[in-house]
Short mmCIF file of C-alpha atoms in Angstrom, two decimals:
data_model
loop_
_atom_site.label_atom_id
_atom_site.label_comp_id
_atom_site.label_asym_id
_atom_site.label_seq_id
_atom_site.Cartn_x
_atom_site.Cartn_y
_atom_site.Cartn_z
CA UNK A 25 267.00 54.19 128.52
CA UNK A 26 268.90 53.88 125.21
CA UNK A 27 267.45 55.66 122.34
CA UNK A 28 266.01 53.13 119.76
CA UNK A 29 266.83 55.25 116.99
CA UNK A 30 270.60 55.35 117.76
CA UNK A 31 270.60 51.75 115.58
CA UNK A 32 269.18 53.21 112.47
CA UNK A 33 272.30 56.04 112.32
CA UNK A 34 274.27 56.54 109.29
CA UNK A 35 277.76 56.79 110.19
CA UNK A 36 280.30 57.56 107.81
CA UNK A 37 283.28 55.04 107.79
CA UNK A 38 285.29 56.79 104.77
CA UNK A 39 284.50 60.35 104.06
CA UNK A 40 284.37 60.92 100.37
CA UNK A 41 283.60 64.00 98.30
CA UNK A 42 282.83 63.50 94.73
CA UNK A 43 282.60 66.94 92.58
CA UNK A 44 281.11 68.47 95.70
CA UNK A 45 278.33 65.11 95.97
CA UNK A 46 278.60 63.75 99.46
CA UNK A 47 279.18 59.81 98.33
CA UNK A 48 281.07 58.85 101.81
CA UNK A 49 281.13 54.98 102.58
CA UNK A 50 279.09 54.62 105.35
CA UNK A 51 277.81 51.51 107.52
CA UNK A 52 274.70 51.66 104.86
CA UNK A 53 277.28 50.91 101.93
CA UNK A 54 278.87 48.72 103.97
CA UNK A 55 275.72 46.32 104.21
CA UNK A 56 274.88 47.08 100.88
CA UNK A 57 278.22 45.76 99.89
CA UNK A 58 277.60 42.96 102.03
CA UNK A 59 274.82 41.84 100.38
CA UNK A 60 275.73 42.05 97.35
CA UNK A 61 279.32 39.74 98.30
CA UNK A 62 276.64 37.30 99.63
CA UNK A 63 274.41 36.92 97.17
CA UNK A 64 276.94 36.70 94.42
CA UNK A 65 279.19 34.09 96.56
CA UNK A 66 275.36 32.44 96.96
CA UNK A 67 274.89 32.30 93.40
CA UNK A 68 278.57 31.31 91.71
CA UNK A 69 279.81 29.74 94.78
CA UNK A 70 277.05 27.52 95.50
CA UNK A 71 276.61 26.67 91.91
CA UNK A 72 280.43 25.85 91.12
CA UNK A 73 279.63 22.24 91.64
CA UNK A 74 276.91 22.47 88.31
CA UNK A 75 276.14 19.05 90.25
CA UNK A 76 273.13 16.92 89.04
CA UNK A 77 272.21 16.10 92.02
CA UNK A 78 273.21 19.56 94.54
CA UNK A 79 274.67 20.27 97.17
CA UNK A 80 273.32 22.25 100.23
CA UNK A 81 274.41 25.54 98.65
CA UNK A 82 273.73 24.98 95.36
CA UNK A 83 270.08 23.75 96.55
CA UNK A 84 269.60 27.17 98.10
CA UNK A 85 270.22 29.10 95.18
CA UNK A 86 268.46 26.88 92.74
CA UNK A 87 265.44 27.24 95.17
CA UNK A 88 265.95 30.74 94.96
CA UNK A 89 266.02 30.83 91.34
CA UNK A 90 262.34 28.62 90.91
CA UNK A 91 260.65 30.34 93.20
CA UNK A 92 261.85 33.98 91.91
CA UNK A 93 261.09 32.20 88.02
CA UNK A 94 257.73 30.80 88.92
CA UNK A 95 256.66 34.06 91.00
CA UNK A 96 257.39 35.75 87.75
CA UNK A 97 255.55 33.33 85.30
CA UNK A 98 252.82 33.37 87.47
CA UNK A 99 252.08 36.97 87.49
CA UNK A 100 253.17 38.19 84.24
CA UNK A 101 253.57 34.89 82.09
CA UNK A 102 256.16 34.35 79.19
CA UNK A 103 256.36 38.19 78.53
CA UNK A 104 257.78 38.85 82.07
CA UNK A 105 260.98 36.20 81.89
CA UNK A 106 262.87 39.53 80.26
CA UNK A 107 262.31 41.30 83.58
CA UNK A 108 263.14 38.04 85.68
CA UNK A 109 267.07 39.18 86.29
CA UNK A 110 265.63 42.22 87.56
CA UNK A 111 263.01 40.85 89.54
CA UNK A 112 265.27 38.13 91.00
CA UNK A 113 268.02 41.18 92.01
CA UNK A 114 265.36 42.61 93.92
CA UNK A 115 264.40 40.11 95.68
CA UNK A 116 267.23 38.72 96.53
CA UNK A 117 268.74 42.17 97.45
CA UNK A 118 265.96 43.47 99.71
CA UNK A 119 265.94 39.60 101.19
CA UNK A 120 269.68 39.70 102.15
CA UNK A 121 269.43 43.58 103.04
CA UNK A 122 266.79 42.43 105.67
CA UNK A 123 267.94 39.41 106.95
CA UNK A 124 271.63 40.89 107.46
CA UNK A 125 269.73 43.45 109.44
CA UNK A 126 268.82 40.63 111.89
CA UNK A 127 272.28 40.01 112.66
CA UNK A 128 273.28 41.77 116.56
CA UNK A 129 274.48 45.26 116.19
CA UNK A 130 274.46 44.75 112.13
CA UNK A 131 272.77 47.79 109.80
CA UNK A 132 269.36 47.55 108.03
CA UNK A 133 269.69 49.46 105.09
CA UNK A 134 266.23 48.70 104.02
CA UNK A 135 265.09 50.93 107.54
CA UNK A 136 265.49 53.99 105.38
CA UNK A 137 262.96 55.52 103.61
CA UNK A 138 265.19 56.69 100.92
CA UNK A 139 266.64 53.48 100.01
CA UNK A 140 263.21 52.13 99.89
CA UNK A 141 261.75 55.04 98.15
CA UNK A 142 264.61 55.12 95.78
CA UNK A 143 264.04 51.61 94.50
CA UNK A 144 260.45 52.07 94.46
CA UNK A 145 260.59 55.07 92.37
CA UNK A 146 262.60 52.94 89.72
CA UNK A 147 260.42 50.16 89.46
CA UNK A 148 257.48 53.30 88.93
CA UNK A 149 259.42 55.19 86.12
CA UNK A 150 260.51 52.03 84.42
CA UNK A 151 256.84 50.43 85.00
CA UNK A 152 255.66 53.26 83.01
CA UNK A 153 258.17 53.86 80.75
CA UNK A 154 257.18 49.58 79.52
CA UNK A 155 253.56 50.34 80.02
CA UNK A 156 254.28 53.27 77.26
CA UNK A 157 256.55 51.37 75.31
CA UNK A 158 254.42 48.73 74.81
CA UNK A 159 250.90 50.49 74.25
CA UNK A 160 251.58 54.12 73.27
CA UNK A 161 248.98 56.60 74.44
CA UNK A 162 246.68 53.67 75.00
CA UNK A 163 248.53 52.78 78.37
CA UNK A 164 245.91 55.97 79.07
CA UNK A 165 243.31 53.67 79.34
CA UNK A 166 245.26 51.34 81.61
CA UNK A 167 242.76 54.47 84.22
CA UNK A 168 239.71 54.18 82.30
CA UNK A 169 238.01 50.97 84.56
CA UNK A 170 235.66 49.07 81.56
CA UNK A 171 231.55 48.50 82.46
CA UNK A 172 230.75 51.60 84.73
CA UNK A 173 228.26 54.12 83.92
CA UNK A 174 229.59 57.06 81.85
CA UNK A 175 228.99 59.78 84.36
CA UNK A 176 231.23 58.03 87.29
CA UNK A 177 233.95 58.07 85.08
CA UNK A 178 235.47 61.43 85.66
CA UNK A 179 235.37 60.32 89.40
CA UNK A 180 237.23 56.90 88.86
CA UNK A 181 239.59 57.82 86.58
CA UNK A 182 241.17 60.45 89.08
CA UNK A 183 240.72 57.68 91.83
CA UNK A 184 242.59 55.15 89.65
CA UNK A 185 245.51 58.10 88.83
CA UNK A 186 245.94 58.85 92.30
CA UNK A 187 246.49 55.11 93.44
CA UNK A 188 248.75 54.75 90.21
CA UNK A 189 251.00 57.57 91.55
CA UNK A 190 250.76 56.45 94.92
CA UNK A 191 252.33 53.42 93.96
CA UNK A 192 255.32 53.99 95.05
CA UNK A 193 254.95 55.88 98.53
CA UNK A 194 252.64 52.54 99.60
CA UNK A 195 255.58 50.00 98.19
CA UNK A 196 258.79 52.11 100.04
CA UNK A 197 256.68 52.53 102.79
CA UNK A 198 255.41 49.18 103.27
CA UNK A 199 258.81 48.05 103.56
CA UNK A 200 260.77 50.62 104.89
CA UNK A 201 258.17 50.88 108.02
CA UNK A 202 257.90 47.23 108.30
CA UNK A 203 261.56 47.33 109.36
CA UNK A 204 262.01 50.36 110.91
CA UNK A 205 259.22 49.27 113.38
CA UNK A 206 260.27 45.98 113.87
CA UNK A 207 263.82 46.77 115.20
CA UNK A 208 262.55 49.92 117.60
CA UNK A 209 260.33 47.35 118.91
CA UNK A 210 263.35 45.16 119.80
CA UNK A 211 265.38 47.89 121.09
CA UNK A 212 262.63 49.21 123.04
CA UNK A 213 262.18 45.25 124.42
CA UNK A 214 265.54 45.45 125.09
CA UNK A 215 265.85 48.33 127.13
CA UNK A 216 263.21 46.45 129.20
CA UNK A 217 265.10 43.47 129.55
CA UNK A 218 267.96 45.28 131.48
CA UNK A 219 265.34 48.06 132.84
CA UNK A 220 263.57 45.16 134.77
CA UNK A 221 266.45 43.54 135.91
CA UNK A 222 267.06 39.64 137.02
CA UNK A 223 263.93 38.97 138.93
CA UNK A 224 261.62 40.38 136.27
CA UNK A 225 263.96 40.62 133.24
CA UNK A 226 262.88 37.27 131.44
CA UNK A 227 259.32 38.33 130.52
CA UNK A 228 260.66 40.67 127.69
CA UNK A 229 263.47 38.74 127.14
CA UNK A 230 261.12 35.76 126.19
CA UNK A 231 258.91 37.84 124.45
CA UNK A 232 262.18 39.40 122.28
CA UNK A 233 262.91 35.41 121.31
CA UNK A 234 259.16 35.33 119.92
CA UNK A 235 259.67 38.43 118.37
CA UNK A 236 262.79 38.08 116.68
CA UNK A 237 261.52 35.04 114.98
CA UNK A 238 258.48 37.30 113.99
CA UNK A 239 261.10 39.07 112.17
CA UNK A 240 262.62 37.20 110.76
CA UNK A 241 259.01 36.10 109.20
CA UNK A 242 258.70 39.65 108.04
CA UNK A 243 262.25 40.17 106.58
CA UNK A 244 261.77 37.32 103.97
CA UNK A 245 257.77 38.33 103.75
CA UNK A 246 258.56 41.96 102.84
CA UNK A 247 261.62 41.25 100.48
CA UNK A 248 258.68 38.87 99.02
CA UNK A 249 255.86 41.79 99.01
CA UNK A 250 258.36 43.84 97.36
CA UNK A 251 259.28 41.59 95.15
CA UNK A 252 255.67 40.39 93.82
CA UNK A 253 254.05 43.84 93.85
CA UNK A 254 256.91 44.47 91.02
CA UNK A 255 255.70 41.75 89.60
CA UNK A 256 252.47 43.02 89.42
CA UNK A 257 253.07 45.96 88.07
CA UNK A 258 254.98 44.93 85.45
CA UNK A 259 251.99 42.63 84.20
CA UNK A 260 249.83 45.75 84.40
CA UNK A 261 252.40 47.73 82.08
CA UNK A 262 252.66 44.92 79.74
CA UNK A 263 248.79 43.09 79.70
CA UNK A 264 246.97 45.91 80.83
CA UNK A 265 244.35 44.15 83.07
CA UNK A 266 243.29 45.00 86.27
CA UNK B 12 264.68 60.43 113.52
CA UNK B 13 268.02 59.41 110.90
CA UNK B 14 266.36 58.61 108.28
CA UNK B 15 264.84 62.29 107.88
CA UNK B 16 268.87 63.65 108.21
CA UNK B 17 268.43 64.82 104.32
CA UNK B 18 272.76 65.51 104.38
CA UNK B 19 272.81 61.41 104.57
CA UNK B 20 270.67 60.68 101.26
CA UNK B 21 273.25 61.31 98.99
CA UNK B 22 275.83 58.64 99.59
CA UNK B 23 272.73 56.16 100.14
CA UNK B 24 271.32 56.68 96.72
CA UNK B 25 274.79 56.86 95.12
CA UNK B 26 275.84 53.54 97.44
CA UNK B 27 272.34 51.96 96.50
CA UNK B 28 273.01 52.87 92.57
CA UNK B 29 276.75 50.92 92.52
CA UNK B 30 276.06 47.97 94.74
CA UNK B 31 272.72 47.25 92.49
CA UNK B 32 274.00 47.38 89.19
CA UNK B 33 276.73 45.92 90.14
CA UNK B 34 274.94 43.01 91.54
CA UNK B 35 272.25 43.43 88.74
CA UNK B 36 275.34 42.73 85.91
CA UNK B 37 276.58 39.85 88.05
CA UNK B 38 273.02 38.34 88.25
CA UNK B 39 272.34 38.80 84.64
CA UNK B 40 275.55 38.22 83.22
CA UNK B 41 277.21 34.75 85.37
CA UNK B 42 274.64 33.47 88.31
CA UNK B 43 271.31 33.55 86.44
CA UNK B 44 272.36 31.71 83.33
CA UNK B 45 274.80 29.36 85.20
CA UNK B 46 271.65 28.44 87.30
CA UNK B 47 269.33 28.19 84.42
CA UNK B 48 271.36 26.18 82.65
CA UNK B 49 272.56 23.50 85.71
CA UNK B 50 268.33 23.17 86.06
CA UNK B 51 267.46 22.59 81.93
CA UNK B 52 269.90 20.08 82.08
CA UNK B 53 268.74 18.36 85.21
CA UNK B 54 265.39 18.62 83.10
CA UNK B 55 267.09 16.92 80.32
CA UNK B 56 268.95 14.02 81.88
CA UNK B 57 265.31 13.19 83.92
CA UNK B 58 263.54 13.47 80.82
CA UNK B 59 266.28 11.44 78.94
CA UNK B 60 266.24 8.96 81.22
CA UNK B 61 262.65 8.67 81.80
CA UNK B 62 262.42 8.27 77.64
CA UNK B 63 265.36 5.10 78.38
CA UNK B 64 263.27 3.57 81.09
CA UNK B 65 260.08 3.79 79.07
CA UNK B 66 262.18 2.16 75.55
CA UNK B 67 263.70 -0.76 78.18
CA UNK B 68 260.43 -1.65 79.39
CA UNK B 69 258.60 -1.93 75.68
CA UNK B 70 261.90 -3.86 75.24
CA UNK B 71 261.56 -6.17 78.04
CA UNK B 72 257.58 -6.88 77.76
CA UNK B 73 258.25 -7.89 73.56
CA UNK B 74 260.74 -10.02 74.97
CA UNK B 75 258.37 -11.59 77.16
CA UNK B 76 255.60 -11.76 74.66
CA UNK B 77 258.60 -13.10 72.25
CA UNK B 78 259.48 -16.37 75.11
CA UNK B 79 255.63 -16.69 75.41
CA UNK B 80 255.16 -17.37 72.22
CA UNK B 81 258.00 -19.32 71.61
CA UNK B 82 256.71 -21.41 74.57
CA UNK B 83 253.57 -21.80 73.28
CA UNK B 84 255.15 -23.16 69.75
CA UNK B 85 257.29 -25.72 71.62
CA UNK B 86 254.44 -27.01 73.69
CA UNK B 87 252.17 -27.26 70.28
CA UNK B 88 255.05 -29.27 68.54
CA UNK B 89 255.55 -31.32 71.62
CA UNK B 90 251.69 -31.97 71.39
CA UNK B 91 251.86 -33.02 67.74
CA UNK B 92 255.06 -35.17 68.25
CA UNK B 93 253.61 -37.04 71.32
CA UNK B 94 250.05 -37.47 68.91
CA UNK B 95 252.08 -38.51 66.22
CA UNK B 96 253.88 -41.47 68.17
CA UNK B 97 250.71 -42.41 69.87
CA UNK B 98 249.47 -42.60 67.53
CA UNK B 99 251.98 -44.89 65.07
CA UNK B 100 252.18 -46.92 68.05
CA UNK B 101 248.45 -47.91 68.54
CA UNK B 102 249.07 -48.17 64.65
CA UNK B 103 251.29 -50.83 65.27
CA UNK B 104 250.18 -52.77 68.09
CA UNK B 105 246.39 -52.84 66.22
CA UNK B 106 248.29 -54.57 63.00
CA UNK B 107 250.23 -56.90 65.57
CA UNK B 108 246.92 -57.51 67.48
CA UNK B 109 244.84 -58.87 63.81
CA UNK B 110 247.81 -60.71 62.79
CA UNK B 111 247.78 -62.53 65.78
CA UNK B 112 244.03 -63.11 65.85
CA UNK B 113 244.27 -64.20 62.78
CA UNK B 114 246.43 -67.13 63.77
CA UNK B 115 244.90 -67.82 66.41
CA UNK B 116 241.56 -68.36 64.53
CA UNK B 117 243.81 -70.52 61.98
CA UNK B 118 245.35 -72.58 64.54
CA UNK B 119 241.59 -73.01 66.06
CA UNK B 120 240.03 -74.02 62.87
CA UNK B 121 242.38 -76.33 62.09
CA UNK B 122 241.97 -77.68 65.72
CA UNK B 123 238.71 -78.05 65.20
CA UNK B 124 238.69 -80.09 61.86
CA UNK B 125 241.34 -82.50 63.77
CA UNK B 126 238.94 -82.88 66.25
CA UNK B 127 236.04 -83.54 63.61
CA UNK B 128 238.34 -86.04 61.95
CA UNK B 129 239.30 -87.48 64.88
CA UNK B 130 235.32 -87.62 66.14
CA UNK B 131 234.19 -88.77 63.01
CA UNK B 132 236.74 -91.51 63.25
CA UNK B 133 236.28 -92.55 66.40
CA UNK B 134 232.81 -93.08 65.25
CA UNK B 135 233.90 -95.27 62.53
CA UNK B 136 235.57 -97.26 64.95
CA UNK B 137 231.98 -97.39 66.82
CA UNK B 138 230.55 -99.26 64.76
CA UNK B 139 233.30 -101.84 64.13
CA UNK B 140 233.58 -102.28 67.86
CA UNK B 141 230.29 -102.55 68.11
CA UNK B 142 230.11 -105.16 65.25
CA UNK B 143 232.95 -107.03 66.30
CA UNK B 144 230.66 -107.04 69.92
CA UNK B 145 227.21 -107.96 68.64
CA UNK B 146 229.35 -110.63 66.63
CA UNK B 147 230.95 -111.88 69.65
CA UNK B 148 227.98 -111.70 71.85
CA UNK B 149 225.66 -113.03 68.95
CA UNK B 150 228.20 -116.04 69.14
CA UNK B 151 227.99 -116.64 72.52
CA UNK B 152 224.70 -116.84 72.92
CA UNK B 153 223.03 -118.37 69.71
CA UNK B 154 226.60 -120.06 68.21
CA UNK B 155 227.41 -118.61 64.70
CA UNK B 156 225.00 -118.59 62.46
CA UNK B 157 225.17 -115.28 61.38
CA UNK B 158 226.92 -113.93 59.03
CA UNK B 159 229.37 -111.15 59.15
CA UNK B 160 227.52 -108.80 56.39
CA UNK B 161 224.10 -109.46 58.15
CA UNK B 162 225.52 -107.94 61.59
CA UNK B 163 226.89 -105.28 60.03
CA UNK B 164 223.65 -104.03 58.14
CA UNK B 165 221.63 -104.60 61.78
CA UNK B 166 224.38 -102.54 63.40
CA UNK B 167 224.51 -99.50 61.23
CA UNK B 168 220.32 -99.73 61.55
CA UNK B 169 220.58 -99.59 65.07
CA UNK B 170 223.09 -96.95 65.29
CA UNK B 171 221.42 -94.72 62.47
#
C-alpha cells in the first residue's frame, strides 16, 4: 500500500541558498506561485472588459469581491473596509491554495502546518498590534469580561488570555488539519480502490466521488473559516466587544 | 510525517512571504480598485437610470392629466356652442311661430266680420224676400189692397 503521506512531500525543484537561508523553489512555491498567477489573471483578466453588464469571468470576480466586501462590513462595519485588501488576499489565497490542491497529483500548500501557522501568526501580531493602536493599554480590558462577580475575575481573565493566545494554534490548525485529513483520506480510499480490485473495487471508488465533492465543500468552507475568523478578530481589535 | 521535516520550513515561509505580498500589492494596488470601481459605476448608471425612468413617467402622467383637461375644455365649449345654437334656434322658430299666429288670427277675424257682413246681409235680404212674398201671396189671395209700407211694418213684426 502506498504511503498517504508521500503526497504532502516537499520536493525541491531549484535548490537555492540565500546567505546560508535554505529558500529553494520547491513544489510548495510552485503552487503558491500558481495561485497567485490565478488569482491575479482572475482579477485583471476577468475584469478587462469593465463591462456593464459582465461577462462569465468578470462575474466571478465581482462575486468574489461582494461577498469578501459584505463579509467584511458585516463583521467589522465601515472601520474594517481598510483591512478589506487584506482580508480579500486571504481569502482568495487560501481559496485557490485549496482548491488547486484538488487538482490529481497537484500540491496543497495549505496541508502544512507552517504555512498555516505562519499566516495565522500574522493576522495575531497585527490583530494586536490594531487592538493596541487603537485603544492603548485599554485593549487590557478587551480580557476583563463586564457583569461577573469580582472574585471570578482572576479566574476569567486567565481563561480569556489563554483563548486569546490560542488564537492562532486553533485558526492554523483548523485549516491545516482540515486538509491534511481530507487528502490521506483519499489516498487511503485510493489504495483501496486498486487493493480490492475489479470485482470489489467500485465501493471505494464511489465512495472517493462522494468524497471528493465533500472536499471540495471544505476547501472553499475553510478558505471561508479562515477568512471570517480574521474578520472577527479584527472587529475585536478595533470595537472591543465580545 | 513532512510537514514536521523542520529543514523544509524555511523556503515555505520565505516562498509564503513573496508570493503574498506580491499578490497582496497586486490586489491592493490594480484588481481591487478596478473592481470597485466597474461595480460603483454599475451602481450609478442603475441609479441614473432609475432617476430617468422615474422623471419620464411624472412626464408622461402631466401629459395625460394635460390631454384630460384639454378634453374636458373642448367638450365644455362644445356644450356651450351646441346650447348656444339651440338655443338661438328655438329663439327663432318661437318669433316665426307668433308672427304667424298672429296672421292667422288676422286673417280669421277678418273672416269672420265677412261672414257677419255677409250674414247680416243675407238677413237684410230676408226680409225683402219675404216682403216681396207676403206681397205676392197677399195678392194672390185677397187681390191688392195692401199697401207696400203696411207689409213691410207686419213683416219686420213677425220676423222681430
Amino acid at each position: 500500500m502506498p504511503n498517504p503521506m508521500h503526497q504532502f512531500e516537499i520536493k525541491r525543484l531549484i535548490e537555492l541558498d540565500l546567505f546560508g537561508i535554505d529558500v529553494s523553489f520547491t513544489n510548495s512555491s510552485l503552487f503558491m506561485l500558481l495561485a497567485m498567477a490565478a488569482i491575479s489573471a482572475l482579477t485583471i483578466f476577468g475584469m478587462r472588459g469593465r463591462a456593464l453588464v459582465p461577462t462569465r469571468l468578470q462575474s466571478v470576480a465581482e462575486i468574489s469581491y461582494e461577498f469578501v466586501a459584505s463579509m467584511v462590513r458585516d463583521n467589522i462595519g465601515v472601520a474594517g473596509l481598510k483591512y478589506f485588501p487584506f482580508v480579500f488576499t486571504l481569502f482568495m489565497f487560501v481559496l485557490f491554495l485549496n482548491m488547486l490542491g484538488m487538482v490529481p497529483y497537484s500540491f496543497t500548500v495549505t496541508s502544512h502546518i507552517i504555512v498555516t501557522f505562519a499566516m495565522a501568526v500574522f493576522i495575531f501580531i497585527g490583530v494586536t498590534v490594531i487592538g493596541f493602536a487603537k485603544h492603548g493599554l485599554g485593549f487590557l480590558k478587551f480580557f476583563v469580561p463586564s457583569g461577573v462577580p469580582v472574585f471570578l475575575l482572576p479566574l476569567l481573565v486567565v481563561i480569556e488570555v489563554i483563548s486569546y493566545l490560542t488564537r492562532p494554534i486553533s485558526l492554523s490548525v483548523r485549516l491545516f488539519a482540515n486538509m491534511m485529513a481530507g487528502h490521506t483520506m483519499l489516498k487511503v480510499f485510493g489504495a483501496f480502490v486498486v487493493g480490492m480490485g475489479a470485482l470489489f473495487g467500485w465501493m471505494p471508488l464511489a465512495f472517493m466521488v462522494a468524497f471528493t465533492g465533500l472536499e471540495i465543500l471544505v476547501a472553499f468552507l475553510q478558505a471561508y473559516v479562515f477568512a471570517i475568523l480574521t474578520c472577527i478578530y479584527l472587529n475585536d481589535a478595533i470595537h472591543m466587544h465580545h | 510525517m513532512p510537514q514536521l521535516e523542520f529543514h523544509d520550513w524555511a523556503p515555505q515561509l520565505i516562498w509564503l512571504a513573496i508570493s503574498f505580498v506580491t499578490l497582496y500589492l497586486i490586489m491592493a494596488r490594480v484588481a481591487i480598485p478596478r473592481i470597485g470601481t466597474v461595480i460603483e459605476e454599475r451602481r450609478d448608471r442603475i441609479a441614473t437610470d432609475l432617476d430617468q425612468a422615474e422623471q419620464l413617467k411624472k412626464d408622461t402622467e402631466e401629459a395625460i392629466a394635460a390631454y384630460e383637461q384639454a378634453l374636458a375644455e373642448a367638450r365644455a365649449k362644445a356644450h356651450a356652442i351646441a346650447q348656444e345654437t339651440r338655443d338661438k334656434l328655438s329663439a327663432e322658430v318661437e318669433a316665426e311661430r307668433t308672427e304667424v299666429e298672429a296672421k292667422i288670427a288676422d286673417k280669421t277675424a277678418e273672416a269672420e266680420a265677412r261672414i257677419q257682413a255677409s250674414k247680416s246681409a243675407a238677413l237684410a235680404h230676408v226680409n225683402e224676400v219675404a216682403a216681396d212674398t207676403a206681397e205676392a201671396i197677399v195678392k194672390e189671395l185677397v187681390g191688392g189692397r195692401v199697401t207696400k209700407a203696411e207689409l213691410k211694418a207686419a213683416v219686420s213684426a213677425a220676423t222681430n
